PDB file of C-alpha atoms in Angstrom:
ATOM      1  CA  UNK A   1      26.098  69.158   8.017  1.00 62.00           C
ATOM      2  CA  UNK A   2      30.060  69.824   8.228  1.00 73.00           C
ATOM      3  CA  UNK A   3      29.841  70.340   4.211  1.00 81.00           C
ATOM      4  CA  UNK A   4      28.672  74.063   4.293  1.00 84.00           C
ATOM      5  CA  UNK A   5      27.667  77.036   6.313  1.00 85.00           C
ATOM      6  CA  UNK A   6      28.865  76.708  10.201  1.00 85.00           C
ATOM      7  CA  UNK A   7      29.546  72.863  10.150  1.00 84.00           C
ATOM      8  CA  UNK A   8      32.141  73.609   7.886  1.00 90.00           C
ATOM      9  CA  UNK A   9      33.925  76.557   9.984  1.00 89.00           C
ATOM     10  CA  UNK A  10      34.015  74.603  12.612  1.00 88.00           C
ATOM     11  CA  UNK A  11      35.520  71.105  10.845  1.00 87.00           C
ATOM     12  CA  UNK A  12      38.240  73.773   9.012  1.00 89.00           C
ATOM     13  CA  UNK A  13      38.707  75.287  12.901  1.00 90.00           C
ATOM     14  CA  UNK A  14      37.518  78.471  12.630  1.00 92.00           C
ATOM     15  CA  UNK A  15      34.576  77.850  15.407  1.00 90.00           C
ATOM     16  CA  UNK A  16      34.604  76.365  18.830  1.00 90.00           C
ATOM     17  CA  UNK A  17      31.912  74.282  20.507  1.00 90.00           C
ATOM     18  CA  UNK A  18      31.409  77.463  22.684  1.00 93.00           C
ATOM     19  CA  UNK A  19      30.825  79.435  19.090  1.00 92.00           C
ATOM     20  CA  UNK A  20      28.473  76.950  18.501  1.00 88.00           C
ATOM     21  CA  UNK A  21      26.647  76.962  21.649  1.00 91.00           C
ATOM     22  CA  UNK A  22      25.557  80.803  21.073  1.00 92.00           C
ATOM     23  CA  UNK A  23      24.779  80.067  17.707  1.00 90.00           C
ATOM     24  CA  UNK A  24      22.293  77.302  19.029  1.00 88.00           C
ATOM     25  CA  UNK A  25      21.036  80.090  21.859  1.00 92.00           C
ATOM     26  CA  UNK A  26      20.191  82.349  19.313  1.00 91.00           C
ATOM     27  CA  UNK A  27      19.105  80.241  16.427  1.00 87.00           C
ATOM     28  CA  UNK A  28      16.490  78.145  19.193  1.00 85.00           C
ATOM     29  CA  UNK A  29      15.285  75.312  18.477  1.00 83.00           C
ATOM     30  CA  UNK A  30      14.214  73.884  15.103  1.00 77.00           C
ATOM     31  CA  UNK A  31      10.735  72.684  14.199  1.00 77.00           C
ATOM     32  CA  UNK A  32       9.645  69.405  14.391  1.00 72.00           C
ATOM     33  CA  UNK A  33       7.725  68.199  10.963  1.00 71.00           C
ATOM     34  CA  UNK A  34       8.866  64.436  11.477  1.00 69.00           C
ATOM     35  CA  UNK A  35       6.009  63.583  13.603  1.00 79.00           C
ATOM     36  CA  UNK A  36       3.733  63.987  10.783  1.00 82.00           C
ATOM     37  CA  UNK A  37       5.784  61.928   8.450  1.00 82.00           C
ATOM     38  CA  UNK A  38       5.962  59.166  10.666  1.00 85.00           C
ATOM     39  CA  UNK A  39       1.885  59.362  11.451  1.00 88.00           C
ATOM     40  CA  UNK A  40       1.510  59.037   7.889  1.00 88.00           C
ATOM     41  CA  UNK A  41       3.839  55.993   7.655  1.00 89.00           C
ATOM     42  CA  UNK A  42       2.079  53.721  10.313  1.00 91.00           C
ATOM     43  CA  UNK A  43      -1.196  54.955   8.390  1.00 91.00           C
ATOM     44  CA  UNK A  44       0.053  53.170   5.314  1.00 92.00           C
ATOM     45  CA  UNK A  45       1.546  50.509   6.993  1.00 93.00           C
ATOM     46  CA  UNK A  46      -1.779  49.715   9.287  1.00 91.00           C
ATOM     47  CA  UNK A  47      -3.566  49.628   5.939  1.00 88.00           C
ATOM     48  CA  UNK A  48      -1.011  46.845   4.390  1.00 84.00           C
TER      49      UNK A  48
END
């Protein structure tokens, strides 16, 4: 989100993309919890 936290410093200009980048190198990558969500969903709708 550009609303708070480093989204924001970079919208108001006070990070570049390369910022970014080694924020994303040392942050990783996130964890995935949709798939679960989504097995759940075509559970209900099988059962519909």
């Amino acid at each position: 989100s550009f609303d708070a936290g480093k989204g924001a410093d970079f919208e108001a200009g006070k990070l570049s993309l390369e910022d970014l980048r080694e924020i994303a190198r040392e942050v990783g990558e996130p964890k995935q919890i949709s798939g679960k969500q989504e097995m759940l969903e075509q559970l209900i709708n099988w059962y519909i």
